[in-house]
Tab-separated table of C-alpha atoms in Angstrom:
chain	number	residue	atom	x	y	z
E	1	MET	CA	0.000	0.000	0.000
E	2	PRO	CA	1.567	3.325	-1.034
E	3	SER	CA	1.921	5.969	1.652
E	4	GLU	CA	-0.107	9.151	1.627
E	5	MET	CA	3.027	11.269	1.137
E	6	VAL	CA	5.460	11.165	-1.756
E	7	ARG	CA	8.702	12.986	-2.410
E	8	VAL	CA	9.037	14.623	-5.816
E	9	ILE	CA	12.618	15.090	-7.031
E	10	TYR	CA	13.390	16.867	-10.283
E	11	THR	CA	16.978	16.995	-11.516
E	12	LYS	CA	18.549	18.269	-14.678
E	13	TYR	CA	20.062	15.798	-17.165
E	14	ASP	CA	23.530	16.221	-15.609
E	15	GLY	CA	22.133	15.204	-12.205
E	16	SER	CA	22.125	18.687	-10.687
E	17	ALA	CA	19.284	19.614	-8.344
E	18	HIS	CA	16.256	21.353	-9.815
E	19	ARG	CA	13.206	20.931	-7.526
E	20	ASP	CA	12.505	18.770	-4.491
E	21	TYR	CA	9.339	18.794	-2.396
E	22	PRO	CA	6.921	16.620	-0.453
E	23	ALA	CA	3.436	16.122	-1.852
E	24	ARG	CA	0.271	14.332	-0.812
E	25	ARG	CA	-0.872	11.459	-3.018
E	26	LEU	CA	-4.381	12.394	-4.152
E	27	ALA	CA	-5.272	9.680	-6.654
E	28	GLU	CA	-4.005	7.268	-9.249
E	29	ASP	CA	-5.867	6.622	-12.481
E	30	ASP	CA	-5.188	5.652	-16.066
E	31	LEU	CA	-3.526	9.051	-16.603
E	32	GLY	CA	-0.987	8.668	-13.808
E	33	VAL	CA	-0.407	9.630	-10.196
E	34	TRP	CA	-1.941	12.884	-8.975
E	35	VAL	CA	-0.178	14.629	-6.080
E	36	GLY	CA	-0.989	17.867	-4.320
E	37	VAL	CA	1.158	20.548	-2.738
E	38	THR	CA	-0.415	22.994	-0.298
E	39	GLN	CA	0.523	26.598	0.340
E	40	GLY	CA	3.355	26.834	2.871
E	41	THR	CA	5.020	23.558	1.855
E	42	ALA	CA	8.783	23.684	2.364
E	43	SER	CA	10.614	22.893	-0.862
E	44	VAL	CA	13.954	23.250	-2.597
E	45	TYR	CA	14.263	25.131	-5.875
E	46	HIS	CA	17.592	25.130	-7.755
E	47	GLY	CA	19.295	23.911	-4.593
E	48	ARG	CA	17.902	26.706	-2.396
E	49	PRO	CA	15.286	26.381	0.353
E	50	SER	CA	11.912	27.770	-0.633
E	51	VAL	CA	8.297	27.800	0.509
E	52	GLU	CA	5.394	27.244	-1.879
E	53	GLN	CA	3.286	30.409	-1.962
E	54	ILE	CA	0.530	29.012	-4.193
E	55	PRO	CA	-0.816	25.441	-3.972
E	56	PHE	CA	-0.777	23.191	-7.034
E	57	VAL	CA	-1.506	19.698	-8.294
E	58	LEU	CA	1.048	17.663	-10.218
E	59	LEU	CA	0.148	14.847	-12.591
E	60	VAL	CA	2.977	12.336	-12.980
E	61	PRO	CA	1.969	10.269	-16.016
E	62	HIS	CA	2.747	6.554	-16.010
E	63	HIS	CA	4.958	6.519	-19.106
E	64	ALA	CA	4.928	9.967	-20.745
E	65	TRP	CA	7.752	12.402	-21.451
E	66	TRP	CA	6.152	15.207	-19.412
E	67	THR	CA	4.615	16.172	-16.084
E	68	GLY	CA	1.689	18.550	-15.676
E	69	MET	CA	1.308	21.181	-12.970
E	70	PHE	CA	-2.209	22.586	-12.524
E	71	ASN	CA	-2.467	25.952	-10.779
E	72	PRO	CA	-5.194	28.051	-9.174
E	73	PRO	CA	-5.370	31.842	-9.430
E	74	PRO	CA	-3.512	34.096	-8.930
E	75	ARG	CA	-0.858	32.123	-10.815
E	76	THR	CA	-0.928	33.312	-14.427
E	77	SER	CA	-0.249	29.815	-15.806
E	78	GLU	CA	-3.316	27.609	-15.514
E	79	VAL	CA	-1.367	24.563	-16.736
E	80	TYR	CA	2.429	24.277	-16.777
E	81	CYS	CA	3.918	21.155	-18.327
E	82	ASP	CA	7.578	20.291	-17.992
E	83	ILE	CA	9.040	18.135	-20.731
E	84	THR	CA	10.827	15.374	-18.815
E	85	THR	CA	12.081	11.846	-19.056
E	86	PRO	CA	9.439	9.313	-17.961
E	87	ALA	CA	9.103	9.281	-14.170
E	88	ARG	CA	10.994	6.642	-12.203
E	89	TRP	CA	9.487	5.571	-8.885
E	90	GLU	CA	11.513	4.219	-5.954
E	91	GLY	CA	8.994	3.452	-3.250
E	92	ASP	CA	7.292	6.729	-2.383
E	93	THR	CA	9.869	8.883	-4.171
E	94	VAL	CA	9.476	9.877	-7.802
E	95	HIS	CA	12.550	10.880	-9.790
E	96	ILE	CA	12.035	13.098	-12.825
E	97	VAL	CA	14.648	14.553	-15.173
E	98	ASP	CA	13.641	18.005	-16.419
E	99	LEU	CA	14.558	18.517	-20.077
E	100	ASP	CA	14.115	22.299	-20.062
E	101	LEU	CA	11.250	22.655	-22.555
E	102	ASP	CA	7.929	23.771	-21.071
E	103	VAL	CA	4.442	24.011	-22.529
E	104	VAL	CA	2.247	26.524	-20.726
E	105	ARG	CA	-1.395	27.567	-21.012
E	106	ARG	CA	-2.097	31.100	-19.785
E	107	ARG	CA	-5.120	31.536	-17.535
E	108	GLU	CA	-6.550	34.792	-18.882
E	109	THR	CA	-6.098	34.272	-22.612
E	110	GLY	CA	-5.901	30.499	-23.043
E	111	LEU	CA	-2.715	31.090	-25.059
E	112	VAL	CA	-0.550	27.947	-25.278
E	113	GLU	CA	3.167	28.609	-25.586
E	114	LEU	CA	6.363	26.616	-25.881
E	115	ARG	CA	9.031	28.000	-23.582
E	116	ASP	CA	12.758	27.624	-22.941
E	117	GLU	CA	13.788	26.371	-26.368
E	118	ASP	CA	17.063	28.280	-25.923
E	119	GLU	CA	17.801	26.470	-22.643
E	120	PHE	CA	16.976	23.137	-24.292
E	121	ASP	CA	19.394	23.854	-27.165
E	122	GLU	CA	22.110	24.986	-24.749
E	123	HIS	CA	21.763	21.922	-22.508
E	124	ARG	CA	21.457	19.627	-25.520
E	125	THR	CA	25.037	20.538	-26.375
E	126	LEU	CA	26.373	21.036	-22.843
E	127	PHE	CA	24.946	17.792	-21.417
E	128	GLY	CA	25.100	15.780	-24.647
E	129	TYR	CA	21.439	14.868	-25.006
E	130	PRO	CA	21.200	11.706	-27.135
E	131	GLU	CA	19.237	12.073	-30.384
E	132	ASP	CA	16.461	9.709	-29.245
E	133	LEU	CA	15.952	11.842	-26.111
E	134	VAL	CA	15.770	14.983	-28.271
E	135	GLY	CA	13.188	13.265	-30.467
E	136	HIS	CA	11.038	12.210	-27.500
E	137	ALA	CA	11.248	15.691	-25.955
E	138	ASN	CA	10.234	17.448	-29.176
E	139	ALA	CA	7.400	14.965	-29.806
E	140	ALA	CA	6.076	15.487	-26.257
E	141	ALA	CA	6.182	19.261	-26.699
E	142	ARG	CA	4.254	19.063	-29.997
E	143	LEU	CA	1.650	16.755	-28.449
E	144	LEU	CA	1.140	19.056	-25.459
E	145	MET	CA	0.900	22.154	-27.666
E	146	ASP	CA	-2.083	20.475	-29.343
E	147	GLN	CA	-3.681	18.965	-26.244
E	148	LEU	CA	-3.504	22.082	-24.071
E	149	GLY	CA	-5.222	23.996	-26.836
E	150	ASP	CA	-7.949	21.614	-27.970
E	151	GLY	CA	-9.677	20.578	-24.748
E	152	THR	CA	-8.086	17.139	-24.444
E	153	GLU	CA	-8.250	15.718	-20.930
E	154	PRO	CA	-6.717	15.950	-18.427
E	155	PHE	CA	-6.099	19.553	-19.514
E	156	ALA	CA	-9.731	20.662	-19.855
E	157	THR	CA	-11.561	20.017	-16.561
E	158	HIS	CA	-10.385	16.675	-15.112
E	159	TYR	CA	-7.718	18.302	-12.928
E	160	ARG	CA	-10.132	20.695	-11.198
E	161	LYS	CA	-11.435	18.117	-8.727
E	162	HIS	CA	-7.872	17.451	-7.578
E	163	LEU	CA	-7.043	21.145	-7.370
E	164	LEU	CA	-9.972	21.608	-4.975
E	165	GLU	CA	-8.261	19.154	-2.607
E	166	VAL	CA	-5.297	21.487	-2.100
E	167	THR	CA	-7.021	24.861	-2.209
E	168	GLN	CA	-9.899	24.413	0.252
């Protein structure tokens, strides 16, 4: 039986720290594992201690090359997807390698944008991303650009029930 709490660890491809925080397991379904982070949660961001100011829900898909963060107002990004390697679970800890590219849907306008292509290109050279990894990352970004814009679940309404669990 999995515990109620999980530890979420994001690193960069070279193994350097990116994000690290505890989260509460909310649900698991055919989409993946849903975890929630409440306001005030102690975290680490780029190796520095931090405190989450706005709660969020993270979907860790079972086998996809992305994770999805779902945010309440006042955060300007309604959905923020990191392009990542597929998640690797060790007990109640999930390890995720962030591959720099992000696909974001803005709350007010619904605009879907691809971000950090420059960082991806820089790290592709610096860290020596293999060509198959580059292909998976670009394919995931294209897929998310479509799905965040066309109402595909879980990006339309499915996440809202989980977001209520961390905002009330």
